[in-house]
Short mmCIF file of C-alpha atoms and ligand atoms in Angstrom, two decimals:
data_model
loop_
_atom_site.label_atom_id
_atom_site.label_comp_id
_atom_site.label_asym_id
_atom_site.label_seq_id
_atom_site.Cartn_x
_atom_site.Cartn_y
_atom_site.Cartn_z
CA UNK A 1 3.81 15.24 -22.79
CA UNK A 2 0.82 13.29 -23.98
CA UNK A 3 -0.98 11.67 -20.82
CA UNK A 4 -2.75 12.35 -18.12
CA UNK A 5 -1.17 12.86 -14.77
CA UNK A 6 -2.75 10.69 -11.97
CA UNK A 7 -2.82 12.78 -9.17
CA UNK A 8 -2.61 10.42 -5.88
CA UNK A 9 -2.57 13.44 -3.85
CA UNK A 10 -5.48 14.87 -4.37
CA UNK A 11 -7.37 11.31 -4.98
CA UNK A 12 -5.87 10.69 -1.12
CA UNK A 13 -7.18 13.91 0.14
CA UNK A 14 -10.29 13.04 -0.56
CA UNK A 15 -10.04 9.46 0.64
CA UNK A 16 -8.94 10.52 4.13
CA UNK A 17 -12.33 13.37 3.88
CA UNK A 18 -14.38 10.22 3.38
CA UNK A 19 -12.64 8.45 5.94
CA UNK A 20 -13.07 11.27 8.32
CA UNK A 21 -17.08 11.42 7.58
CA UNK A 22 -17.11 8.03 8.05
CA UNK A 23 -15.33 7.99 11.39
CA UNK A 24 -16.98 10.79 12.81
CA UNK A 25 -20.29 8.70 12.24
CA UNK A 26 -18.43 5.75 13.80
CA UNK A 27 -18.13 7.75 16.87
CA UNK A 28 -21.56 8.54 17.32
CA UNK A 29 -23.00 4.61 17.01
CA UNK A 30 -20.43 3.21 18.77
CA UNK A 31 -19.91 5.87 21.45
CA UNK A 32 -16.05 5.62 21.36
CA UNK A 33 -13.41 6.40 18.50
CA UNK A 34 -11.81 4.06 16.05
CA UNK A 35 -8.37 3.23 17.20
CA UNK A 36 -5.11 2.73 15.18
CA UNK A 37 -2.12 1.18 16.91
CA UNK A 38 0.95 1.61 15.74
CA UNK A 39 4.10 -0.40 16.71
CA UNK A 40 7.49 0.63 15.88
CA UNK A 41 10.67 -1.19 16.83
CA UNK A 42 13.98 0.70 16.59
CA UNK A 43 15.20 3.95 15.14
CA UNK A 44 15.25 3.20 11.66
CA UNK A 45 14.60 7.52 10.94
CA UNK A 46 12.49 6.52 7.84
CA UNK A 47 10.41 4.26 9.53
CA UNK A 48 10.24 7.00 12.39
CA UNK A 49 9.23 9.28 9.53
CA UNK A 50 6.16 6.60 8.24
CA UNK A 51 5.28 6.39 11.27
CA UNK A 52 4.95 10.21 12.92
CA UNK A 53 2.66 10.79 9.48
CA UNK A 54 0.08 7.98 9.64
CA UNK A 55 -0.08 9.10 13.76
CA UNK A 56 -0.84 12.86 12.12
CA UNK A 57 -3.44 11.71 9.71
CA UNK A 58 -4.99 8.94 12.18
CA UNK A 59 -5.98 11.81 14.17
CA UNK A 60 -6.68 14.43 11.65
CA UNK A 61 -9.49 11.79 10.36
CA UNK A 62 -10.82 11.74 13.41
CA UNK A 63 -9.41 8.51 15.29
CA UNK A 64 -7.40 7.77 17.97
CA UNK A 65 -3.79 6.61 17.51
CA UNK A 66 -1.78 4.71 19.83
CA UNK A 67 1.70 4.65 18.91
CA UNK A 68 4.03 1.78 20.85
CA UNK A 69 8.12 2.78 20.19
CA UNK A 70 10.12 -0.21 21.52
CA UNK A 71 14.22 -0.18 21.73
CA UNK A 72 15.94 -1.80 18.90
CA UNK A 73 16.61 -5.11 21.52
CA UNK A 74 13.65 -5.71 21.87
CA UNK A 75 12.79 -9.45 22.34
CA UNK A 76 11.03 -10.86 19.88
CA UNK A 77 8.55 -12.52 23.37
CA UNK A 78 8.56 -9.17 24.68
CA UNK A 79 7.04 -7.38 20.76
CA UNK A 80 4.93 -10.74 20.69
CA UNK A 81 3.67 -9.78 24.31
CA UNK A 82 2.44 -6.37 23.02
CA UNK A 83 0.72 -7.49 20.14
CA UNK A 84 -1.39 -9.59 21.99
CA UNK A 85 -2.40 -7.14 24.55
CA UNK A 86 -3.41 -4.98 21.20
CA UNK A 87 -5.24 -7.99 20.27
CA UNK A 88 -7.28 -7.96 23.23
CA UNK A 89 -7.79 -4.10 23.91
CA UNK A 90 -11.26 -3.29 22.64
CA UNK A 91 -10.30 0.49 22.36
CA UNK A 92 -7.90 -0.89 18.95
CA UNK A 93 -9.79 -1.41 15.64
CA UNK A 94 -6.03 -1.77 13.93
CA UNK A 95 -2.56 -2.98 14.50
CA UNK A 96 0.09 -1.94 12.09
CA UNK A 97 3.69 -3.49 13.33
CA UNK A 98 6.23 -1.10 11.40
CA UNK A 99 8.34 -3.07 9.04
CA UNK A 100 11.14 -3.86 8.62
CA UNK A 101 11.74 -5.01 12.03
CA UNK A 102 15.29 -5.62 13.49
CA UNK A 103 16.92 -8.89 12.49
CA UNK A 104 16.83 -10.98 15.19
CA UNK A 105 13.08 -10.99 15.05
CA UNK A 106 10.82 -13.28 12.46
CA UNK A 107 8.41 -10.81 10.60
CA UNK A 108 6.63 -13.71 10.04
CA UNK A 109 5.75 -14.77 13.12
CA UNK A 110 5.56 -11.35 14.52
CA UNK A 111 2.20 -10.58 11.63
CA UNK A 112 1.17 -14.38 12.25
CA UNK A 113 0.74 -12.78 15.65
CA UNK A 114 -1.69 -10.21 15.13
CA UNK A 115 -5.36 -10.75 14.80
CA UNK A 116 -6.21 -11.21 11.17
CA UNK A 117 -9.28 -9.03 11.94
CA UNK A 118 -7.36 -6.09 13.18
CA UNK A 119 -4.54 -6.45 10.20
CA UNK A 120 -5.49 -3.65 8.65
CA UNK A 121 -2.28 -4.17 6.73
CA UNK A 122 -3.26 -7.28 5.06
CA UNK A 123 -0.09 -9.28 5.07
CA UNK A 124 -1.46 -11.80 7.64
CA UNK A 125 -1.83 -14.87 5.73
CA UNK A 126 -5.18 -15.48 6.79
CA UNK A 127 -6.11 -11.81 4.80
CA UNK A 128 -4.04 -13.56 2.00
CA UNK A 129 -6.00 -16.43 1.96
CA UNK A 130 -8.69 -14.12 1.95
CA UNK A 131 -7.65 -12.00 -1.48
CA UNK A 132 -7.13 -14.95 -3.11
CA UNK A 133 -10.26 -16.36 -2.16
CA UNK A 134 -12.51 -13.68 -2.75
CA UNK A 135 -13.72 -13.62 0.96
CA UNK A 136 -13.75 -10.12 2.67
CA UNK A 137 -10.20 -9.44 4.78
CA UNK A 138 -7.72 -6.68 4.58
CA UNK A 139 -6.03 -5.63 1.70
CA UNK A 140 -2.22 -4.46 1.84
CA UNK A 141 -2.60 -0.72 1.41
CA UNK A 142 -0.20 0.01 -1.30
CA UNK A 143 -1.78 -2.29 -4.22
CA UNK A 144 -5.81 -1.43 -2.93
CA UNK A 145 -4.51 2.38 -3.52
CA UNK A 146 -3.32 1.58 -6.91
CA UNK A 147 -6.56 -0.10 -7.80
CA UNK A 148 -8.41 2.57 -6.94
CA UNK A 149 -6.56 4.96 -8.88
CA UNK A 150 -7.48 2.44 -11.65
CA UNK A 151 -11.01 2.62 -11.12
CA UNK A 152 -11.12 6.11 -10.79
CA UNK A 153 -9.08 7.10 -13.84
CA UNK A 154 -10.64 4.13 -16.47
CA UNK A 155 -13.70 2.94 -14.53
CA UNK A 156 -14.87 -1.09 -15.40
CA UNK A 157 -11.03 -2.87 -15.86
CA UNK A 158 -12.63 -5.65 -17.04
CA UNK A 159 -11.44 -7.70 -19.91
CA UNK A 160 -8.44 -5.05 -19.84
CA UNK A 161 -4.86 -6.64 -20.71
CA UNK A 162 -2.75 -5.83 -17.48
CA UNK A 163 1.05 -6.51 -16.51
CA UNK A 164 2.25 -6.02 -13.05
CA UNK A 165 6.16 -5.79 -12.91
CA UNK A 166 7.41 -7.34 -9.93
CA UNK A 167 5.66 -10.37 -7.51
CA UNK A 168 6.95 -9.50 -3.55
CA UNK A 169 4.36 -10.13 -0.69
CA UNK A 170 3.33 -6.70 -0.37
CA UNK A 171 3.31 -5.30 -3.84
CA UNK A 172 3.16 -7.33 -6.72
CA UNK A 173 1.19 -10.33 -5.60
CA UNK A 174 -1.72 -8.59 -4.19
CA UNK A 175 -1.64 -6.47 -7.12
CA UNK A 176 -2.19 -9.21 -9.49
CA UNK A 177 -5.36 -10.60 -7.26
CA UNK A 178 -6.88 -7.19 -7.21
CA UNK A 179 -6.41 -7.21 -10.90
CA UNK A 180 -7.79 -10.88 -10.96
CA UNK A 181 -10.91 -9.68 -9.23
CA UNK A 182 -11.65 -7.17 -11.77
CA UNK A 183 -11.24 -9.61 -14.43
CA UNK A 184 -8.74 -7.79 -15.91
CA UNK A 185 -6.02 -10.48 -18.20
CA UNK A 186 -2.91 -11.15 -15.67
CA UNK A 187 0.97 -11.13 -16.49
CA UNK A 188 2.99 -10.86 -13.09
CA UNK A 189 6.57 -10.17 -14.29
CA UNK A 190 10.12 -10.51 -12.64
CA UNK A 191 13.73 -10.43 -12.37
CA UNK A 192 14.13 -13.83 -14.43
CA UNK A 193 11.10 -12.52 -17.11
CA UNK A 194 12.44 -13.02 -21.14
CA UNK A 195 11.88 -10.10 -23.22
CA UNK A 196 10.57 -7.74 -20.09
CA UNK A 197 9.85 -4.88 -22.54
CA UNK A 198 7.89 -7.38 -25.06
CA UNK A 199 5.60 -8.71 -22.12
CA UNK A 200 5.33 -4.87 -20.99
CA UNK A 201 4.24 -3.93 -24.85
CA UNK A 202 1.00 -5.71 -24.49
CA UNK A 203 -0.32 -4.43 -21.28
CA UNK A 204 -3.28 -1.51 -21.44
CA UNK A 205 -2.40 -1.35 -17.45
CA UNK A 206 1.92 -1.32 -16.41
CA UNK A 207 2.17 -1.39 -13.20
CA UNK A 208 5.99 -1.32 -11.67
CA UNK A 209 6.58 -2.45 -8.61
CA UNK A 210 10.72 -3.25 -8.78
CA UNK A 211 12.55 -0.98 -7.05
CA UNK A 212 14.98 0.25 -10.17
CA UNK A 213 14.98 3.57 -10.79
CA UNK A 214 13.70 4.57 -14.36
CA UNK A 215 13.81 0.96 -15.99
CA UNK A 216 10.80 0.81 -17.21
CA UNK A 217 10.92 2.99 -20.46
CA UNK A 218 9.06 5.01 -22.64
CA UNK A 219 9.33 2.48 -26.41
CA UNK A 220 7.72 -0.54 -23.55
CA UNK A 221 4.80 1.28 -23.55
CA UNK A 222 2.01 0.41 -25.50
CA UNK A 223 0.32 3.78 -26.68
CA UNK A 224 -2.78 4.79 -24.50
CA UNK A 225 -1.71 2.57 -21.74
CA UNK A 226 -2.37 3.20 -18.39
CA UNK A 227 0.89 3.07 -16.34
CA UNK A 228 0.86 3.14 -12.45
CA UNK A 229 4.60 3.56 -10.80
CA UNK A 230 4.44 1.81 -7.39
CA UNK A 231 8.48 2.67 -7.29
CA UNK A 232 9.92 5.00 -4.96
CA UNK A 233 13.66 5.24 -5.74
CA UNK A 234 16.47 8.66 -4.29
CA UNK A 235 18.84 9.08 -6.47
CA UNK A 236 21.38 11.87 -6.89
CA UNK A 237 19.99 15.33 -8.05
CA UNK A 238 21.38 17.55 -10.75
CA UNK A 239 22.61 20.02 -8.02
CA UNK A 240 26.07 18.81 -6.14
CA UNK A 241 24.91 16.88 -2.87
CA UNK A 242 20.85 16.84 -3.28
CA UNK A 243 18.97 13.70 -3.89
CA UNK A 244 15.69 13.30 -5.38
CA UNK A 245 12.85 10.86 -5.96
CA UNK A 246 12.14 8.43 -9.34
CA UNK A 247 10.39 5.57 -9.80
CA UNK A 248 10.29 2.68 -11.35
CA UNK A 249 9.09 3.84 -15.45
CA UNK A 250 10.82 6.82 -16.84
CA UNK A 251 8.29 9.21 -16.43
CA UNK A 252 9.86 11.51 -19.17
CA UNK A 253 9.27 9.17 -21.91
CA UNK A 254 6.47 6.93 -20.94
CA UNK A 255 4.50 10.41 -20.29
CA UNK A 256 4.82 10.72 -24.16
CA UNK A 257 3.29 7.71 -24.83
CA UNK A 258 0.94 6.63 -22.51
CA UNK A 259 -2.63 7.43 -21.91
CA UNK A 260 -2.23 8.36 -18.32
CA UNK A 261 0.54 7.94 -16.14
CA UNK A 262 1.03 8.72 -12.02
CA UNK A 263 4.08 10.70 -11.11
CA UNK A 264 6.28 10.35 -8.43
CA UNK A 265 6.05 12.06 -6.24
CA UNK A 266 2.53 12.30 -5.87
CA UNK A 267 1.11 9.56 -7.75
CA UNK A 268 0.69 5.85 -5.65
CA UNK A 269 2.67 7.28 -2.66
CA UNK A 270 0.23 9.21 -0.65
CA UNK A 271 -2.35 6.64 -1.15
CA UNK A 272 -0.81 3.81 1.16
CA UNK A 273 -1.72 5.83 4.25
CA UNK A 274 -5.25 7.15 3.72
CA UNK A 275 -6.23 3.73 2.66
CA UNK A 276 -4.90 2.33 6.18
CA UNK A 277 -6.92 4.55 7.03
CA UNK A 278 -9.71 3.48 5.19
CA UNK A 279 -8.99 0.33 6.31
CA UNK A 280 -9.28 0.69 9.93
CA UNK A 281 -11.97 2.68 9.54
CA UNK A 282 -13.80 -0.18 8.05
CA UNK A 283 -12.37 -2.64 10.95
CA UNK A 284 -13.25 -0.68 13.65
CA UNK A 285 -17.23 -1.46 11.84
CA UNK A 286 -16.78 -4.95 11.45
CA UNK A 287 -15.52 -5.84 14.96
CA UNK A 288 -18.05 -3.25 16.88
CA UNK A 289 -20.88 -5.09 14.21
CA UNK A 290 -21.60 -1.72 12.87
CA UNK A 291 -22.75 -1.52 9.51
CA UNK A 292 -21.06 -0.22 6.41
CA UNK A 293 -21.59 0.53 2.60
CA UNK A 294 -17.75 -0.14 2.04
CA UNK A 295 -17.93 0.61 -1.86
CA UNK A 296 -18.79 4.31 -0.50
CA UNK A 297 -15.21 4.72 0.74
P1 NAP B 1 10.85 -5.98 -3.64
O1 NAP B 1 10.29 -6.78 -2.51
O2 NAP B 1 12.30 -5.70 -3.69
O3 NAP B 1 10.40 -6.70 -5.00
C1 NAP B 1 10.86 -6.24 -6.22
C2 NAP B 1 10.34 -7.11 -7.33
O4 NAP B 1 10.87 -6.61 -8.55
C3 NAP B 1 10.77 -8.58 -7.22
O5 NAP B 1 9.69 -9.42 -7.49
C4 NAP B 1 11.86 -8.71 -8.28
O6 NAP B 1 11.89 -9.97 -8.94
C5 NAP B 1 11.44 -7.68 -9.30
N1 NAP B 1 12.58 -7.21 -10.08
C6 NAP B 1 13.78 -6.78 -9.63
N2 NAP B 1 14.59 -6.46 -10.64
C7 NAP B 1 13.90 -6.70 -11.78
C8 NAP B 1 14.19 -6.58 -13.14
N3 NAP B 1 15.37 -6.14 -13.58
N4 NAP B 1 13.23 -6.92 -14.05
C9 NAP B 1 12.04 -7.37 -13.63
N5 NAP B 1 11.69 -7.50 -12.34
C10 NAP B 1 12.62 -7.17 -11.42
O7 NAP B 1 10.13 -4.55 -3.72
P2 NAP B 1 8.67 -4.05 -3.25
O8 NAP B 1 8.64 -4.03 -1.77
O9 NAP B 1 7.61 -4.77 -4.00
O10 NAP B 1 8.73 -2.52 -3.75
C11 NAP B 1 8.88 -2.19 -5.11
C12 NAP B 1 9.03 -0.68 -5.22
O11 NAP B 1 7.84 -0.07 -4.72
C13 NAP B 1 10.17 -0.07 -4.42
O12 NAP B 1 10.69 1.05 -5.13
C14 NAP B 1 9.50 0.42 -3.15
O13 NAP B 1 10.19 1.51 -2.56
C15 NAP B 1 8.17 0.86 -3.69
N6 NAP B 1 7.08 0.83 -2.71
C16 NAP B 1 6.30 1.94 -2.61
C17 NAP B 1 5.25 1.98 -1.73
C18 NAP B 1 4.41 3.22 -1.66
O14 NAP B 1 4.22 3.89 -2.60
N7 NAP B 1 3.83 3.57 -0.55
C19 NAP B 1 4.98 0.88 -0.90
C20 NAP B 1 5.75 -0.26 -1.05
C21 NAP B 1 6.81 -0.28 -1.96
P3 NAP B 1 12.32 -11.35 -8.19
O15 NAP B 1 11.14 -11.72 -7.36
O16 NAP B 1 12.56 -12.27 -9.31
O17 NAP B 1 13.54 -11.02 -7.38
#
């Protein structure tokens, strides 16, 4: 193996120590805790499992978390009902509805719901507008971690060549902003792309965001590229009846060609949660009118 393992983990420790700092200097100005609520609708057990962890690290940074489990028939009034009463309770700095949410609900409506200045998820379309805009909002989690493994790992991405694989709401086409705003060269690829591994070829940053296990492979790579696997696939072990996790590039031959590369596990995943984190950490500032250097976190 030639590159350089990203290591998320560790980058995410030390996100959610910064976070921590930060909060516990929150708590002193404002005399009360930054709050996290967390709404989960059903027993889908790896949404269950998202959720118990971000109520762990909420409080092991130092803020409170307020987790709301509702019954899979749920109304759709009776969730909208809740969100606005998280809306109005000054004790919340964030409000993270777990997704997906059952299907007789509209996901849509339910984020169009929440205060866009308490979506410390970002997918409100008011934070959207916001991304694309330039305007300070809320960043979804996932792409803002990947970014700044970018930053950390190659500093300025300016004028850098970059091809994001896949364009859903949460992924891909906030990736491709964030990319945007460090004037890095654009591609956003998909299903119906010609000659996938061609467009790939060019990019000094990959980043695959598909959900395929492995199809990104090691002869797309240009050599030196940066490569940053967004994918979180189980697939069936080598031993009888054990799974395991892949993502979305073949790490065993892109590792031999690129410049640096994060692994999964261990690479994007742990970053989603310490930057929600980081993001309600930075809410809970801008609705108390506290001020904040947020380029230190
Ligand atoms: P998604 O909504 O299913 O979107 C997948 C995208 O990949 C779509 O834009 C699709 O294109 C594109 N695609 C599918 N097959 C393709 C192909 N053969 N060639 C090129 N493009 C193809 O998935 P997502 O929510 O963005 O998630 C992507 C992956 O990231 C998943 O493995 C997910 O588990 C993982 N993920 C990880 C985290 C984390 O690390 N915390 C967070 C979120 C997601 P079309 O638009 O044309 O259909």
């Amino acid at each position: 193996m030639t590159a350089q393992i990203i290591d998320g983990k560790a980058f995410a420790a030390g996100l959610r120590e910064r976070v921590g700092t930060v909060a516990a200097d929150f708590e002193a100005k404002a005399g009360r805790k930054a709050g996290l609520a967390v709404v989960l609708v059903g027993e889908d057990p790896a949404s269950q499992v998202y959720v118990r962890n971000k109520g762990k690290q909420t409080l092991a940074c130092g803020m409170e978390s307020f987790e709301h489990k509702l019954p899979a028939d749920t109304s759709e009034a009776d969730l909208l009902a809740v969100v606005e009463k998280l809306n109005a309770d000054p004790a919340v700095d964030g409000i993270l509805v777990q997704l997906p949410l059952p299907s007789h609900m509209n996901e849509q409506k339910v984020i169009a719901a929440i205060n866009p200045d308490k979506d410390v998820d970002g997918f409100h379309v008011v934070n959207v507008g916001r991304l694309s805009t330039g305007l300070p909002g809320f960043v979804p989690c996932t792409p803002l971690g990947c970014v700044m493994l970018l930053k950390d790992q190659l500093g300025s991405l300016s004028g850098l060549d970059a091809v994001v694989v896949g364009r859903s709401n949460i992924v891909g086409k906030p990736m491709a902003q964030l990319l945007i705003a460090e004037s890095c060269t654009v591609t956003v690829a998909h299903s119906r792309t010609q000659d996938l591994p061609e467009v790939v070829r060019r990019a000094d940053i990959v980043v695959a965001a598909v959900g395929r296990p492995e199809m990104v492979k090691g002869e797309w790579i240009k050599p030196g590229a940066t490569v940053i696997d967004v994918g979180i696939n189980r697939v069936a072990g080598a031993e009888e009846g054990k799974t395991r996790l892949v993502g979305d590039v073949d790490f065993a031959s892109a590792s031999e060609v690129a410049g640096a590369i994060t692994p999964v596990p261990g690479g994007v995943g742990p970053m989603t949660i310490a930057v929600l984190l980081r993001n309600t950490i930075v809410a809970a500032h801008r609705n108390a009118g506290i001020a904040l250097d947020e380029s230190t976190i």
